[in-house]
mmCIF file with all atom_site columns, C-alpha atoms in Angstrom:
data_model
loop_
_atom_site.group_PDB
_atom_site.id
_atom_site.type_symbol
_atom_site.label_atom_id
_atom_site.label_alt_id
_atom_site.label_comp_id
_atom_site.label_asym_id
_atom_site.label_entity_id
_atom_site.label_seq_id
_atom_site.pdbx_PDB_ins_code
_atom_site.Cartn_x
_atom_site.Cartn_y
_atom_site.Cartn_z
_atom_site.occupancy
_atom_site.B_iso_or_equiv
_atom_site.pdbx_formal_charge
_atom_site.auth_seq_id
_atom_site.auth_comp_id
_atom_site.auth_asym_id
_atom_site.auth_atom_id
_atom_site.pdbx_PDB_model_num
ATOM 1   C CA . ALA D 1 1   ? 44.080 264.314 161.019 1.00 77.00 ? 121 ALA D CA 1
ATOM 2   C CA . ILE D 1 2   ? 45.072 266.481 163.978 1.00 83.00 ? 122 ILE D CA 1
ATOM 3   C CA . GLU D 1 3   ? 43.056 264.328 166.354 1.00 87.00 ? 123 GLU D CA 1
ATOM 4   C CA . GLU D 1 4   ? 44.666 261.157 164.997 1.00 86.00 ? 124 GLU D CA 1
ATOM 5   C CA . ILE D 1 5   ? 48.164 262.587 165.454 1.00 88.00 ? 125 ILE D CA 1
ATOM 6   C CA . LYS D 1 6   ? 47.257 263.630 169.020 1.00 89.00 ? 126 LYS D CA 1
ATOM 7   C CA . ARG D 1 7   ? 45.969 260.107 169.701 1.00 92.00 ? 127 ARG D CA 1
ATOM 8   C CA . MET D 1 8   ? 49.189 258.588 168.375 1.00 91.00 ? 128 MET D CA 1
ATOM 9   C CA . LYS D 1 9   ? 51.300 260.872 170.602 1.00 91.00 ? 129 LYS D CA 1
ATOM 10  C CA . ARG D 1 10  ? 49.250 260.431 173.784 1.00 92.00 ? 130 ARG D CA 1
ATOM 11  C CA . TYR D 1 11  ? 51.743 258.236 175.706 1.00 91.00 ? 131 TYR D CA 1
ATOM 12  C CA . LEU D 1 12  ? 54.960 259.657 174.273 1.00 94.00 ? 132 LEU D CA 1
ATOM 13  C CA . PRO D 1 13  ? 55.265 262.341 176.979 1.00 95.00 ? 133 PRO D CA 1
ATOM 14  C CA . VAL D 1 14  ? 55.506 259.522 179.555 1.00 94.00 ? 134 VAL D CA 1
ATOM 15  C CA . LEU D 1 15  ? 58.483 258.019 177.720 1.00 94.00 ? 135 LEU D CA 1
ATOM 16  C CA . ASP D 1 16  ? 60.023 261.465 177.266 1.00 95.00 ? 136 ASP D CA 1
ATOM 17  C CA . THR D 1 17  ? 59.696 262.147 180.994 1.00 95.00 ? 137 THR D CA 1
ATOM 18  C CA . MET D 1 18  ? 61.295 258.799 181.833 1.00 95.00 ? 138 MET D CA 1
ATOM 19  C CA . ILE D 1 19  ? 64.211 259.564 179.512 1.00 95.00 ? 139 ILE D CA 1
ATOM 20  C CA . THR D 1 20  ? 64.748 262.897 181.243 1.00 95.00 ? 140 THR D CA 1
ATOM 21  C CA . ALA D 1 21  ? 63.964 262.013 184.864 1.00 96.00 ? 141 ALA D CA 1
ATOM 22  C CA . ALA D 1 22  ? 65.652 258.620 185.237 1.00 96.00 ? 142 ALA D CA 1
ATOM 23  C CA . PRO D 1 23  ? 69.257 259.861 184.945 1.00 95.00 ? 143 PRO D CA 1
ATOM 24  C CA . LEU D 1 24  ? 68.462 262.823 187.186 1.00 95.00 ? 144 LEU D CA 1
ATOM 25  C CA . LEU D 1 25  ? 67.014 260.552 189.861 1.00 95.00 ? 145 LEU D CA 1
ATOM 26  C CA . GLY D 1 26  ? 70.029 258.282 189.487 1.00 94.00 ? 146 GLY D CA 1
ATOM 27  C CA . ILE D 1 27  ? 72.405 261.188 189.996 1.00 95.00 ? 147 ILE D CA 1
ATOM 28  C CA . LEU D 1 28  ? 70.374 262.334 192.993 1.00 94.00 ? 148 LEU D CA 1
ATOM 29  C CA . GLY D 1 29  ? 70.729 258.864 194.514 1.00 92.00 ? 149 GLY D CA 1
ATOM 30  C CA . THR D 1 30  ? 74.454 258.928 193.840 1.00 92.00 ? 150 THR D CA 1
ATOM 31  C CA . VAL D 1 31  ? 74.893 262.338 195.430 1.00 93.00 ? 151 VAL D CA 1
ATOM 32  C CA . ILE D 1 32  ? 72.933 261.256 198.517 1.00 91.00 ? 152 ILE D CA 1
ATOM 33  C CA . GLY D 1 33  ? 75.006 258.058 198.726 1.00 89.00 ? 153 GLY D CA 1
ATOM 34  C CA . ILE D 1 34  ? 78.283 259.952 198.409 1.00 89.00 ? 154 ILE D CA 1
ATOM 35  C CA . ILE D 1 35  ? 77.166 262.424 201.076 1.00 89.00 ? 155 ILE D CA 1
ATOM 36  C CA . HIS D 1 36  ? 76.410 259.447 203.307 1.00 85.00 ? 156 HIS D CA 1
ATOM 37  C CA . SER D 1 37  ? 79.824 257.898 202.526 1.00 84.00 ? 157 SER D CA 1
ATOM 38  C CA . PHE D 1 38  ? 81.656 261.113 203.354 1.00 83.00 ? 158 PHE D CA 1
ATOM 39  C CA . ASP D 1 39  ? 79.644 261.352 206.557 1.00 83.00 ? 159 ASP D CA 1
ATOM 40  C CA . MET D 1 40  ? 80.805 257.823 207.436 1.00 79.00 ? 160 MET D CA 1
ATOM 41  C CA . LEU D 1 41  ? 84.377 258.829 206.567 1.00 80.00 ? 161 LEU D CA 1
ATOM 42  C CA . GLY D 1 42  ? 84.094 261.826 208.856 1.00 78.00 ? 162 GLY D CA 1
ATOM 43  C CA . LYS D 1 43  ? 82.818 259.700 211.730 1.00 76.00 ? 163 LYS D CA 1
ATOM 44  C CA . ALA D 1 44  ? 85.003 256.599 211.276 1.00 70.00 ? 164 ALA D CA 1
ATOM 45  C CA . GLY D 1 45  ? 88.086 258.303 209.934 1.00 70.00 ? 165 GLY D CA 1
ATOM 46  C CA . ILE D 1 46  ? 90.421 256.658 207.463 1.00 69.00 ? 166 ILE D CA 1
ATOM 47  C CA . GLN D 1 47  ? 90.704 253.461 209.537 1.00 74.00 ? 167 GLN D CA 1
ATOM 48  C CA . ASP D 1 48  ? 87.917 251.815 207.502 1.00 69.00 ? 168 ASP D CA 1
ATOM 49  C CA . PRO D 1 49  ? 88.253 253.008 203.867 1.00 72.00 ? 169 PRO D CA 1
ATOM 50  C CA . HIS D 1 50  ? 86.505 249.869 202.607 1.00 75.00 ? 170 HIS D CA 1
ATOM 51  C CA . ALA D 1 51  ? 83.211 251.020 204.155 1.00 71.00 ? 171 ALA D CA 1
ATOM 52  C CA . VAL D 1 52  ? 83.495 254.353 202.363 1.00 75.00 ? 172 VAL D CA 1
ATOM 53  C CA . THR D 1 53  ? 84.478 252.935 198.973 1.00 80.00 ? 173 THR D CA 1
ATOM 54  C CA . SER D 1 54  ? 81.758 250.298 199.068 1.00 79.00 ? 174 SER D CA 1
ATOM 55  C CA . GLY D 1 55  ? 79.265 253.038 199.944 1.00 79.00 ? 175 GLY D CA 1
ATOM 56  C CA . ILE D 1 56  ? 80.375 255.079 196.947 1.00 84.00 ? 176 ILE D CA 1
ATOM 57  C CA . ALA D 1 57  ? 80.202 252.018 194.682 1.00 85.00 ? 177 ALA D CA 1
ATOM 58  C CA . GLN D 1 58  ? 76.688 251.337 195.914 1.00 84.00 ? 178 GLN D CA 1
ATOM 59  C CA . ALA D 1 59  ? 75.742 254.984 195.358 1.00 86.00 ? 179 ALA D CA 1
ATOM 60  C CA . LEU D 1 60  ? 76.928 254.800 191.750 1.00 91.00 ? 180 LEU D CA 1
ATOM 61  C CA . LEU D 1 61  ? 74.475 251.966 191.106 1.00 93.00 ? 181 LEU D CA 1
ATOM 62  C CA . THR D 1 62  ? 71.634 254.483 191.131 1.00 92.00 ? 182 THR D CA 1
ATOM 63  C CA . THR D 1 63  ? 73.273 256.460 188.326 1.00 93.00 ? 183 THR D CA 1
ATOM 64  C CA . ALA D 1 64  ? 73.804 253.275 186.333 1.00 95.00 ? 184 ALA D CA 1
ATOM 65  C CA . ALA D 1 65  ? 70.160 252.275 186.857 1.00 95.00 ? 185 ALA D CA 1
ATOM 66  C CA . GLY D 1 66  ? 68.935 255.716 185.808 1.00 94.00 ? 186 GLY D CA 1
ATOM 67  C CA . LEU D 1 67  ? 71.075 255.651 182.685 1.00 95.00 ? 187 LEU D CA 1
ATOM 68  C CA . LEU D 1 68  ? 69.895 252.148 181.770 1.00 96.00 ? 188 LEU D CA 1
ATOM 69  C CA . ILE D 1 69  ? 66.268 253.194 182.114 1.00 96.00 ? 189 ILE D CA 1
ATOM 70  C CA . ALA D 1 70  ? 66.846 256.286 179.976 1.00 96.00 ? 190 ALA D CA 1
ATOM 71  C CA . ILE D 1 71  ? 68.777 254.394 177.306 1.00 96.00 ? 191 ILE D CA 1
ATOM 72  C CA . PHE D 1 72  ? 66.264 251.570 177.008 1.00 95.00 ? 192 PHE D CA 1
ATOM 73  C CA . THR D 1 73  ? 63.356 254.035 176.961 1.00 96.00 ? 193 THR D CA 1
ATOM 74  C CA . LEU D 1 74  ? 64.989 256.160 174.275 1.00 96.00 ? 194 LEU D CA 1
ATOM 75  C CA . PHE D 1 75  ? 64.748 253.421 171.645 1.00 96.00 ? 195 PHE D CA 1
ATOM 76  C CA . PRO D 1 76  ? 60.962 252.891 171.788 1.00 95.00 ? 196 PRO D CA 1
ATOM 77  C CA . TYR D 1 77  ? 60.432 256.661 172.104 1.00 96.00 ? 197 TYR D CA 1
ATOM 78  C CA . ASN D 1 78  ? 62.365 257.328 168.898 1.00 96.00 ? 198 ASN D CA 1
ATOM 79  C CA . TYR D 1 79  ? 60.638 254.425 167.158 1.00 96.00 ? 199 TYR D CA 1
ATOM 80  C CA . PHE D 1 80  ? 57.158 255.695 168.003 1.00 95.00 ? 200 PHE D CA 1
ATOM 81  C CA . MET D 1 81  ? 58.062 259.314 167.200 1.00 94.00 ? 201 MET D CA 1
ATOM 82  C CA . SER D 1 82  ? 59.275 258.146 163.800 1.00 95.00 ? 202 SER D CA 1
ATOM 83  C CA . LYS D 1 83  ? 55.977 256.306 163.235 1.00 94.00 ? 203 LYS D CA 1
ATOM 84  C CA . VAL D 1 84  ? 53.986 259.417 164.178 1.00 94.00 ? 204 VAL D CA 1
ATOM 85  C CA . GLU D 1 85  ? 56.053 261.644 161.885 1.00 93.00 ? 205 GLU D CA 1
ATOM 86  C CA . LYS D 1 86  ? 55.654 259.223 158.967 1.00 94.00 ? 206 LYS D CA 1
ATOM 87  C CA . ALA D 1 87  ? 51.907 259.038 159.582 1.00 92.00 ? 207 ALA D CA 1
ATOM 88  C CA . ALA D 1 88  ? 51.688 262.839 159.664 1.00 91.00 ? 208 ALA D CA 1
ATOM 89  C CA . ILE D 1 89  ? 53.510 263.042 156.328 1.00 91.00 ? 209 ILE D CA 1
ATOM 90  C CA . ARG D 1 90  ? 51.168 260.439 154.801 1.00 91.00 ? 210 ARG D CA 1
ATOM 91  C CA . ILE D 1 91  ? 48.114 262.262 156.104 1.00 88.00 ? 211 ILE D CA 1
ATOM 92  C CA . GLU D 1 92  ? 49.417 265.539 154.681 1.00 87.00 ? 212 GLU D CA 1
ATOM 93  C CA . GLU D 1 93  ? 50.110 263.908 151.300 1.00 86.00 ? 213 GLU D CA 1
ATOM 94  C CA . TYR D 1 94  ? 46.604 262.406 151.161 1.00 85.00 ? 214 TYR D CA 1
ATOM 95  C CA . ALA D 1 95  ? 45.025 265.690 152.216 1.00 81.00 ? 215 ALA D CA 1
ATOM 96  C CA . THR D 1 96  ? 46.971 267.563 149.536 1.00 81.00 ? 216 THR D CA 1
ATOM 97  C CA . SER D 1 97  ? 46.023 265.094 146.813 1.00 80.00 ? 217 SER D CA 1
ATOM 98  C CA . LEU D 1 98  ? 42.398 265.201 147.959 1.00 73.00 ? 218 LEU D CA 1
ATOM 99  C CA . GLU D 1 99  ? 42.466 269.000 147.780 1.00 65.00 ? 219 GLU D CA 1
ATOM 100 C CA . ILE D 1 100 ? 43.916 268.895 144.250 1.00 68.00 ? 220 ILE D CA 1
ATOM 101 C CA . VAL D 1 101 ? 41.254 266.413 143.103 1.00 66.00 ? 221 VAL D CA 1
ATOM 102 C CA . HIS D 1 102 ? 38.507 268.465 144.768 1.00 62.00 ? 222 HIS D CA 1
ATOM 103 C CA . ARG D 1 103 ? 39.686 271.696 143.108 1.00 66.00 ? 223 ARG D CA 1
ATOM 104 C CA . GLY D 1 104 ? 39.920 269.949 139.748 1.00 62.00 ? 224 GLY D CA 1
ATOM 105 C CA . ASN D 1 105 ? 36.320 268.751 140.050 1.00 66.00 ? 225 ASN D CA 1
ATOM 106 C CA . GLN D 1 106 ? 35.075 272.245 140.868 1.00 65.00 ? 226 GLN D CA 1
ATOM 107 C CA . GLU D 1 107 ? 36.425 273.703 137.629 1.00 59.00 ? 227 GLU D CA 1
#
């Protein structure tokens, strides 16, 4: 039973890592993009605010992408975790009933 549960969970850490890492990578991309935009602002001054605002808008795309990846990965992760938990409960129920039958036969 333990081996079967392990087999069922074998790819879930990949989904869990994606859920955690994707928003963090998105935020990292946003921070780098904003740093770049402020650097452009420092060099060009306020004469060209469009370049800075478009740079910030572009930087925010990485956060949006990271969040989308995390959100759309969360659904299958929860689905498969639910399946594993239900299977573990069924296995435990069968093992308990088997133990009761086995004990009854020994008496």
